[in-house]
Amino acid sequence: MGLRGFANLLKARSGTASLRALEPKARTVAALMHSDADPAAQLAATGRDGEVQRLAALCRSASRELGLHPYPEQILAALGLVKGYSIDMATGEGKTLVAVLAAGMMATAGRQVHVLCPNDYLAARDHELATAMLAPLGIATGCTLADTSTADRSTAYRCRVVHSTVQEIAYDLMRDGLVLDPGDLVHPVLDVALVDELDSVLLDEATQPLVIAQTTSDATARARESRLAALMTRLERGLDYTTDPVAGSASFTDRGIAAVESEMSVPNLFAADQVSLMAAANAALHAHAILVRDVDYVVRPEGIALVSPTKGRVVDRQRWPEGLQRAVEAKEHIEAASRVQVMDQLSVQEVVRSYRTCLGLSATATLAATPLHDRYGFLVAHVPPHRPLIRVDEPAELYLSAAQRDRAVVERAGAEQRAGRPVLVGTQSIEHSRQLGEQLADAGVAATVLNATNAAQEAQIIAQAGLPATVTISTQMAGRGTDIVLTNTARINGGLVVIGAGRYPTPRLDAQLRGRAGRQGDPGSTVLMGALDDPLLSVDADSTTGRDVAIDADARGRVLDPELNEQVEHQQRALEARMLAEHEQAWLFTKVPAEQRREVLRSRRAVLEEPLAARREIFRHLGPTVQADLASLLGDDLDRVCAQVVLHTLDERWSAHLAFLTNLREGIHLRRLARLSPLVEFEREAREHFHGFLEAVAAESTALLNDAASRNVVPDSPRRGPGALWAYEVIQMGWGSPEDKFVEAVGRQIRALLRS
């Protein structure tokens, strides 16, 4: 069977490329796959055909150990990855096997490969497949998950192929930057990263901060947050506060500010000594007016669990910024007297940029080829499906209201169920899934809801989703990693029907939902249904979408004007462009902190690896009597304790610097008042605050040791056990654009001056 490559080589600046030149090599691999050659000899092959021989051995192992016979397209995709291209392959085309084939090839060439999956479940699943296929060939495999012990992590990272998540790699890098004993290092080697769901991870989630923290007690702040949460329930929308659903922001009116001042017994909420209260009040308002239970978060016995805005489901170890997290906990009457002290943080983008080589796979990488190329230098190559796509993508539908759209969804799902076809309904929130489930039940249509509240059962639910007349409602499908496999009867009845109940913010997400139907040449069809009152159509405040004029619609409320349907695509493109611009701006604000972090880590590693040198440096600043007293007090532990005092001091000062940077970043856009660049001012103040950082660490460490010697007490430098630190991802909320914050702040300042 011949391979179908890209017809033309496109310009590199577009971010796409062709694999046509690799097709002859792929055909050779396919032929060798059925030979009787010795696998060991093939893996050791070098020279011009060494690559072909190694890949053939890996393909034979997949066939022998897993019963998976790589298609020519999968072979081509693996070769493309090895040659440095990121791969666009449709859903159901076997990206998991492609990643293992490519990882095996790179491992046999001496590289160390991290296959980064969307979540722990998929990392564990894919690791099992990789182990079964690669272990017989002598290629060591490992896996690091949230519950992996420190010892097992260290062992895993010595393997040639490691399955994990980008979050887990980041947490291990940060933990290594906080250890007090070299024996606790796990050493993840950042050589090659193969990223699954490439565009989702590297574009949609790239700037989300990943945090290592420890808890501190603050019962006073909790009491204040509880009072503010209670006050919010008594305020009236429109009178005490206003909301902007597009920006996802809420603002107090003068009456609302007066209510806060009265409740908290402060004369002026804008006074310099009330900055903390102002921040807490705004967080309480956002929690009350913007965040919705079962849409943005769910409440569990152990506390608040966030729904990922990019995945549409609960993702473990995620939090909002600290003030907002505590405000939501107070809103839901959840006891959480502890605050978090951030010890270190990284972004996804910083992690992947640290690898020598980073590549990936996705079903929608071509749609994101330009930003992937502009931001990371990636070239995306499209690999066609093994069998021709026969799925029918129906024209998108637009309705006057969400209620009319949902009725159309129910009618269509019921009709397809009666025809014996499996149906997948895609929603964007848990609450919408629940509502549609109830409406379908009222209409006599049996349906199963797959969303953030029962994601642990998703594999079983999806396994049944390909049965005839089965209706499944899902909150987001991207990154679930499980294909909907049709039965023969379902194929005969026309295959899977995908119904999008609402349009996603970007064309890529719509394409990911459509891609669930028509896998591997199966029949199927898709239809996307939007509504004029969907949030998507409110992105551009200057756009009217025709709501102020007569709209041509049928009796069911379906809009007949094609220009309004085109407006949806326009809004998606506008929103995606804005999101990418915001991410790029956020990335610019991480550059100086990243430089400072690297300097701190270099100094820290020197102290960790050379405690004797660290002690001698400290002793240069201590008198002979103090040196003798410390030597007598600490004995053989002198070098270790002195080094740990330095490390502990450095960690605390870095934590304080991170807190300063966070506060600086939150208010930096007010610098526009003085016609200053927020980015330039942020970088200037960040550098000024960091100036003398290492000298201050040395001075404080010297003072601590001097004090210990004078009191004849061993310095307090506690060891951090594995449970002392915890890791999580900070979900940034849209509290309005920087310009919105600026204008709002100006108005507040003016009102404050008028009242003073």
JSON list of N, CA and C in Angstrom, two decimals, residues 686-737:
[
{"chain": "A", "resi": 686, "resn": "ALA", "atom": "N", "xyz": [12.23, 44.09, 39.59]},
{"chain": "A", "resi": 686, "resn": "ALA", "atom": "CA", "xyz": [12.62, 42.72, 39.91]},
{"chain": "A", "resi": 686, "resn": "ALA", "atom": "C", "xyz": [14.13, 42.62, 40.07]},
{"chain": "A", "resi": 687, "resn": "ARG", "atom": "N", "xyz": [14.86, 43.30, 39.19]},
{"chain": "A", "resi": 687, "resn": "ARG", "atom": "CA", "xyz": [16.33, 43.27, 39.29]},
{"chain": "A", "resi": 687, "resn": "ARG", "atom": "C", "xyz": [16.81, 44.04, 40.52]},
{"chain": "A", "resi": 688, "resn": "GLU", "atom": "N", "xyz": [16.17, 45.18, 40.80]},
{"chain": "A", "resi": 688, "resn": "GLU", "atom": "CA", "xyz": [16.57, 45.95, 41.97]},
{"chain": "A", "resi": 688, "resn": "GLU", "atom": "C", "xyz": [16.36, 45.15, 43.25]},
{"chain": "A", "resi": 689, "resn": "HIS", "atom": "N", "xyz": [15.22, 44.46, 43.34]},
{"chain": "A", "resi": 689, "resn": "HIS", "atom": "CA", "xyz": [14.93, 43.69, 44.55]},
{"chain": "A", "resi": 689, "resn": "HIS", "atom": "C", "xyz": [15.88, 42.51, 44.69]},
{"chain": "A", "resi": 690, "resn": "PHE", "atom": "N", "xyz": [16.32, 41.96, 43.57]},
{"chain": "A", "resi": 690, "resn": "PHE", "atom": "CA", "xyz": [17.20, 40.79, 43.60]},
{"chain": "A", "resi": 690, "resn": "PHE", "atom": "C", "xyz": [18.66, 41.18, 43.83]},
{"chain": "A", "resi": 691, "resn": "HIS", "atom": "N", "xyz": [18.98, 42.45, 43.60]},
{"chain": "A", "resi": 691, "resn": "HIS", "atom": "CA", "xyz": [20.37, 42.89, 43.74]},
{"chain": "A", "resi": 691, "resn": "HIS", "atom": "C", "xyz": [20.87, 42.61, 45.16]},
{"chain": "A", "resi": 692, "resn": "GLY", "atom": "N", "xyz": [22.02, 41.98, 45.26]},
{"chain": "A", "resi": 692, "resn": "GLY", "atom": "CA", "xyz": [22.59, 41.65, 46.56]},
{"chain": "A", "resi": 692, "resn": "GLY", "atom": "C", "xyz": [21.96, 40.43, 47.21]},
{"chain": "A", "resi": 693, "resn": "PHE", "atom": "N", "xyz": [21.17, 39.66, 46.45]},
{"chain": "A", "resi": 693, "resn": "PHE", "atom": "CA", "xyz": [20.46, 38.50, 47.01]},
{"chain": "A", "resi": 693, "resn": "PHE", "atom": "C", "xyz": [21.42, 37.52, 47.67]},
{"chain": "A", "resi": 694, "resn": "LEU", "atom": "N", "xyz": [22.45, 37.09, 46.94]},
{"chain": "A", "resi": 694, "resn": "LEU", "atom": "CA", "xyz": [23.35, 36.07, 47.46]},
{"chain": "A", "resi": 694, "resn": "LEU", "atom": "C", "xyz": [24.19, 36.62, 48.62]},
{"chain": "A", "resi": 695, "resn": "GLU", "atom": "N", "xyz": [24.55, 37.89, 48.54]},
{"chain": "A", "resi": 695, "resn": "GLU", "atom": "CA", "xyz": [25.29, 38.49, 49.65]},
{"chain": "A", "resi": 695, "resn": "GLU", "atom": "C", "xyz": [24.44, 38.52, 50.92]},
{"chain": "A", "resi": 696, "resn": "ALA", "atom": "N", "xyz": [23.13, 38.79, 50.75]},
{"chain": "A", "resi": 696, "resn": "ALA", "atom": "CA", "xyz": [22.23, 38.80, 51.90]},
{"chain": "A", "resi": 696, "resn": "ALA", "atom": "C", "xyz": [22.08, 37.40, 52.50]},
{"chain": "A", "resi": 697, "resn": "VAL", "atom": "N", "xyz": [22.05, 36.38, 51.64]},
{"chain": "A", "resi": 697, "resn": "VAL", "atom": "CA", "xyz": [21.98, 35.00, 52.13]},
{"chain": "A", "resi": 697, "resn": "VAL", "atom": "C", "xyz": [23.21, 34.69, 52.97]},
{"chain": "A", "resi": 698, "resn": "ALA", "atom": "N", "xyz": [24.39, 35.07, 52.48]},
{"chain": "A", "resi": 698, "resn": "ALA", "atom": "CA", "xyz": [25.62, 34.81, 53.22]},
{"chain": "A", "resi": 698, "resn": "ALA", "atom": "C", "xyz": [25.62, 35.54, 54.55]},
{"chain": "A", "resi": 699, "resn": "ALA", "atom": "N", "xyz": [25.18, 36.80, 54.55]},
{"chain": "A", "resi": 699, "resn": "ALA", "atom": "CA", "xyz": [25.16, 37.59, 55.79]},
{"chain": "A", "resi": 699, "resn": "ALA", "atom": "C", "xyz": [24.21, 36.99, 56.81]},
{"chain": "A", "resi": 700, "resn": "GLU", "atom": "N", "xyz": [23.01, 36.60, 56.36]},
{"chain": "A", "resi": 700, "resn": "GLU", "atom": "CA", "xyz": [22.03, 36.03, 57.29]},
{"chain": "A", "resi": 700, "resn": "GLU", "atom": "C", "xyz": [22.51, 34.68, 57.81]},
{"chain": "A", "resi": 701, "resn": "SER", "atom": "N", "xyz": [23.11, 33.87, 56.95]},
{"chain": "A", "resi": 701, "resn": "SER", "atom": "CA", "xyz": [23.62, 32.57, 57.39]},
{"chain": "A", "resi": 701, "resn": "SER", "atom": "C", "xyz": [24.72, 32.76, 58.43]},
{"chain": "A", "resi": 702, "resn": "THR", "atom": "N", "xyz": [25.59, 33.74, 58.19]},
{"chain": "A", "resi": 702, "resn": "THR", "atom": "CA", "xyz": [26.66, 34.03, 59.15]},
{"chain": "A", "resi": 702, "resn": "THR", "atom": "C", "xyz": [26.08, 34.45, 60.49]},
{"chain": "A", "resi": 703, "resn": "ALA", "atom": "N", "xyz": [25.06, 35.29, 60.45]},
{"chain": "A", "resi": 703, "resn": "ALA", "atom": "CA", "xyz": [24.43, 35.74, 61.69]},
{"chain": "A", "resi": 703, "resn": "ALA", "atom": "C", "xyz": [23.79, 34.58, 62.45]},
{"chain": "A", "resi": 704, "resn": "LEU", "atom": "N", "xyz": [23.15, 33.68, 61.74]},
{"chain": "A", "resi": 704, "resn": "LEU", "atom": "CA", "xyz": [22.52, 32.52, 62.39]},
{"chain": "A", "resi": 704, "resn": "LEU", "atom": "C", "xyz": [23.56, 31.64, 63.07]},
{"chain": "A", "resi": 705, "resn": "LEU", "atom": "N", "xyz": [24.68, 31.40, 62.39]},
{"chain": "A", "resi": 705, "resn": "LEU", "atom": "CA", "xyz": [25.73, 30.57, 62.98]},
{"chain": "A", "resi": 705, "resn": "LEU", "atom": "C", "xyz": [26.40, 31.28, 64.15]},
{"chain": "A", "resi": 706, "resn": "ASN", "atom": "N", "xyz": [26.57, 32.57, 64.03]},
{"chain": "A", "resi": 706, "resn": "ASN", "atom": "CA", "xyz": [27.14, 33.36, 65.12]},
{"chain": "A", "resi": 706, "resn": "ASN", "atom": "C", "xyz": [26.26, 33.27, 66.36]},
{"chain": "A", "resi": 707, "resn": "ASP", "atom": "N", "xyz": [24.95, 33.39, 66.13]},
{"chain": "A", "resi": 707, "resn": "ASP", "atom": "CA", "xyz": [23.99, 33.30, 67.24]},
{"chain": "A", "resi": 707, "resn": "ASP", "atom": "C", "xyz": [24.00, 31.92, 67.87]},
{"chain": "A", "resi": 708, "resn": "ALA", "atom": "N", "xyz": [24.09, 30.88, 67.02]},
{"chain": "A", "resi": 708, "resn": "ALA", "atom": "CA", "xyz": [24.12, 29.51, 67.53]},
{"chain": "A", "resi": 708, "resn": "ALA", "atom": "C", "xyz": [25.35, 29.28, 68.40]},
{"chain": "A", "resi": 709, "resn": "ALA", "atom": "N", "xyz": [26.48, 29.82, 67.97]},
{"chain": "A", "resi": 709, "resn": "ALA", "atom": "CA", "xyz": [27.70, 29.65, 68.75]},
{"chain": "A", "resi": 709, "resn": "ALA", "atom": "C", "xyz": [27.61, 30.38, 70.08]},
{"chain": "A", "resi": 710, "resn": "SER", "atom": "N", "xyz": [27.03, 31.58, 70.08]},
{"chain": "A", "resi": 710, "resn": "SER", "atom": "CA", "xyz": [26.94, 32.36, 71.32]},
{"chain": "A", "resi": 710, "resn": "SER", "atom": "C", "xyz": [26.01, 31.70, 72.32]},
{"chain": "A", "resi": 711, "resn": "ARG", "atom": "N", "xyz": [24.97, 31.00, 71.83]},
{"chain": "A", "resi": 711, "resn": "ARG", "atom": "CA", "xyz": [24.01, 30.35, 72.72]},
{"chain": "A", "resi": 711, "resn": "ARG", "atom": "C", "xyz": [24.31, 28.87, 72.92]},
{"chain": "A", "resi": 712, "resn": "ASN", "atom": "N", "xyz": [25.36, 28.39, 72.22]},
{"chain": "A", "resi": 712, "resn": "ASN", "atom": "CA", "xyz": [25.75, 26.98, 72.32]},
{"chain": "A", "resi": 712, "resn": "ASN", "atom": "C", "xyz": [24.59, 26.05, 71.97]},
{"chain": "A", "resi": 713, "resn": "VAL", "atom": "N", "xyz": [23.85, 26.43, 70.90]},
{"chain": "A", "resi": 713, "resn": "VAL", "atom": "CA", "xyz": [22.68, 25.67, 70.44]},
{"chain": "A", "resi": 713, "resn": "VAL", "atom": "C", "xyz": [22.87, 25.32, 68.97]},
{"chain": "A", "resi": 714, "resn": "VAL", "atom": "N", "xyz": [22.57, 24.06, 68.63]},
{"chain": "A", "resi": 714, "resn": "VAL", "atom": "CA", "xyz": [22.69, 23.64, 67.23]},
{"chain": "A", "resi": 714, "resn": "VAL", "atom": "C", "xyz": [21.72, 24.45, 66.38]},
{"chain": "A", "resi": 715, "resn": "PRO", "atom": "N", "xyz": [22.17, 25.05, 65.27]},
{"chain": "A", "resi": 715, "resn": "PRO", "atom": "CA", "xyz": [21.27, 25.85, 64.43]},
{"chain": "A", "resi": 715, "resn": "PRO", "atom": "C", "xyz": [20.07, 25.06, 63.96]},
{"chain": "A", "resi": 716, "resn": "ASP", "atom": "N", "xyz": [18.95, 25.77, 63.87]},
{"chain": "A", "resi": 716, "resn": "ASP", "atom": "CA", "xyz": [17.70, 25.13, 63.43]},
{"chain": "A", "resi": 716, "resn": "ASP", "atom": "C", "xyz": [17.68, 25.08, 61.90]},
{"chain": "A", "resi": 717, "resn": "SER", "atom": "N", "xyz": [17.95, 23.90, 61.34]},
{"chain": "A", "resi": 717, "resn": "SER", "atom": "CA", "xyz": [17.88, 23.72, 59.88]},
{"chain": "A", "resi": 717, "resn": "SER", "atom": "C", "xyz": [17.20, 22.39, 59.60]},
{"chain": "A", "resi": 718, "resn": "PRO", "atom": "N", "xyz": [15.89, 22.33, 59.83]},
{"chain": "A", "resi": 718, "resn": "PRO", "atom": "CA", "xyz": [15.17, 21.05, 59.74]},
{"chain": "A", "resi": 718, "resn": "PRO", "atom": "C", "xyz": [15.25, 20.44, 58.36]},
{"chain": "A", "resi": 719, "resn": "ARG", "atom": "N", "xyz": [15.33, 19.11, 58.32]},
{"chain": "A", "resi": 719, "resn": "ARG", "atom": "CA", "xyz": [15.27, 18.38, 57.06]},
{"chain": "A", "resi": 719, "resn": "ARG", "atom": "C", "xyz": [13.83, 18.37, 56.57]},
{"chain": "A", "resi": 720, "resn": "ARG", "atom": "N", "xyz": [13.67, 18.49, 55.27]},
{"chain": "A", "resi": 720, "resn": "ARG", "atom": "CA", "xyz": [12.34, 18.43, 54.67]},
{"chain": "A", "resi": 720, "resn": "ARG", "atom": "C", "xyz": [12.08, 17.01, 54.21]},
{"chain": "A", "resi": 721, "resn": "GLY", "atom": "N", "xyz": [11.13, 16.36, 54.85]},
{"chain": "A", "resi": 721, "resn": "GLY", "atom": "CA", "xyz": [10.73, 15.05, 54.37]},
{"chain": "A", "resi": 721, "resn": "GLY", "atom": "C", "xyz": [9.85, 15.18, 53.14]},
{"chain": "A", "resi": 722, "resn": "PRO", "atom": "N", "xyz": [9.53, 14.04, 52.49]},
{"chain": "A", "resi": 722, "resn": "PRO", "atom": "CA", "xyz": [8.71, 14.09, 51.28]},
{"chain": "A", "resi": 722, "resn": "PRO", "atom": "C", "xyz": [7.36, 14.74, 51.49]},
{"chain": "A", "resi": 723, "resn": "GLY", "atom": "N", "xyz": [6.82, 14.66, 52.72]},
{"chain": "A", "resi": 723, "resn": "GLY", "atom": "CA", "xyz": [5.49, 15.21, 52.95]},
{"chain": "A", "resi": 723, "resn": "GLY", "atom": "C", "xyz": [5.49, 16.68, 53.32]},
{"chain": "A", "resi": 724, "resn": "ALA", "atom": "N", "xyz": [6.68, 17.28, 53.50]},
{"chain": "A", "resi": 724, "resn": "ALA", "atom": "CA", "xyz": [6.74, 18.66, 53.93]},
{"chain": "A", "resi": 724, "resn": "ALA", "atom": "C", "xyz": [6.40, 19.64, 52.82]},
{"chain": "A", "resi": 725, "resn": "LEU", "atom": "N", "xyz": [6.63, 19.22, 51.58]},
{"chain": "A", "resi": 725, "resn": "LEU", "atom": "CA", "xyz": [6.35, 20.06, 50.43]},
{"chain": "A", "resi": 725, "resn": "LEU", "atom": "C", "xyz": [5.22, 19.46, 49.62]},
{"chain": "A", "resi": 726, "resn": "TRP", "atom": "N", "xyz": [4.42, 20.29, 49.00]},
{"chain": "A", "resi": 726, "resn": "TRP", "atom": "CA", "xyz": [3.38, 19.76, 48.12]},
{"chain": "A", "resi": 726, "resn": "TRP", "atom": "C", "xyz": [3.34, 20.59, 46.84]},
{"chain": "A", "resi": 727, "resn": "ALA", "atom": "N", "xyz": [2.90, 19.93, 45.79]},
{"chain": "A", "resi": 727, "resn": "ALA", "atom": "CA", "xyz": [2.98, 20.51, 44.45]},
{"chain": "A", "resi": 727, "resn": "ALA", "atom": "C", "xyz": [1.58, 20.72, 43.90]},
{"chain": "A", "resi": 728, "resn": "TYR", "atom": "N", "xyz": [1.41, 21.80, 43.14]},
{"chain": "A", "resi": 728, "resn": "TYR", "atom": "CA", "xyz": [0.12, 22.04, 42.49]},
{"chain": "A", "resi": 728, "resn": "TYR", "atom": "C", "xyz": [0.31, 23.00, 41.34]},
{"chain": "A", "resi": 729, "resn": "GLU", "atom": "N", "xyz": [-0.73, 23.09, 40.51]},
{"chain": "A", "resi": 729, "resn": "GLU", "atom": "CA", "xyz": [-0.73, 23.98, 39.36]},
{"chain": "A", "resi": 729, "resn": "GLU", "atom": "C", "xyz": [-1.67, 25.14, 39.65]},
{"chain": "A", "resi": 730, "resn": "VAL", "atom": "N", "xyz": [-1.20, 26.35, 39.40]},
{"chain": "A", "resi": 730, "resn": "VAL", "atom": "CA", "xyz": [-2.01, 27.54, 39.63]},
{"chain": "A", "resi": 730, "resn": "VAL", "atom": "C", "xyz": [-2.83, 27.83, 38.39]},
{"chain": "A", "resi": 731, "resn": "ILE", "atom": "N", "xyz": [-4.16, 27.82, 38.53]},
{"chain": "A", "resi": 731, "resn": "ILE", "atom": "CA", "xyz": [-5.04, 28.14, 37.42]},
{"chain": "A", "resi": 731, "resn": "ILE", "atom": "C", "xyz": [-5.32, 29.63, 37.43]},
{"chain": "A", "resi": 732, "resn": "GLN", "atom": "N", "xyz": [-4.79, 30.33, 36.45]},
{"chain": "A", "resi": 732, "resn": "GLN", "atom": "CA", "xyz": [-4.98, 31.78, 36.38]},
{"chain": "A", "resi": 732, "resn": "GLN", "atom": "C", "xyz": [-6.38, 32.08, 35.85]},
{"chain": "A", "resi": 733, "resn": "MET", "atom": "N", "xyz": [-7.09, 32.96, 36.54]},
{"chain": "A", "resi": 733, "resn": "MET", "atom": "CA", "xyz": [-8.44, 33.34, 36.12]},
{"chain": "A", "resi": 733, "resn": "MET", "atom": "C", "xyz": [-8.39, 34.66, 35.38]},
{"chain": "A", "resi": 734, "resn": "GLY", "atom": "N", "xyz": [-9.31, 34.83, 34.44]},
{"chain": "A", "resi": 734, "resn": "GLY", "atom": "CA", "xyz": [-9.39, 36.09, 33.70]},
{"chain": "A", "resi": 734, "resn": "GLY", "atom": "C", "xyz": [-10.10, 37.15, 34.52]},
{"chain": "A", "resi": 735, "resn": "TRP", "atom": "N", "xyz": [-9.35, 37.99, 35.19]},
{"chain": "A", "resi": 735, "resn": "TRP", "atom": "CA", "xyz": [-9.95, 39.06, 35.99]},
{"chain": "A", "resi": 735, "resn": "TRP", "atom": "C", "xyz": [-10.01, 40.34, 35.19]},
{"chain": "A", "resi": 736, "resn": "GLY", "atom": "N", "xyz": [-10.11, 40.21, 33.88]},
{"chain": "A", "resi": 736, "resn": "GLY", "atom": "CA", "xyz": [-10.13, 41.37, 33.00]},
{"chain": "A", "resi": 736, "resn": "GLY", "atom": "C", "xyz": [-8.75, 41.61, 32.42]},
{"chain": "A", "resi": 737, "resn": "SER", "atom": "N", "xyz": [-8.70, 42.31, 31.30]},
{"chain": "A", "resi": 737, "resn": "SER", "atom": "CA", "xyz": [-7.44, 42.62, 30.65]},
{"chain": "A", "resi": 737, "resn": "SER", "atom": "C", "xyz": [-6.67, 43.63, 31.48]}
]
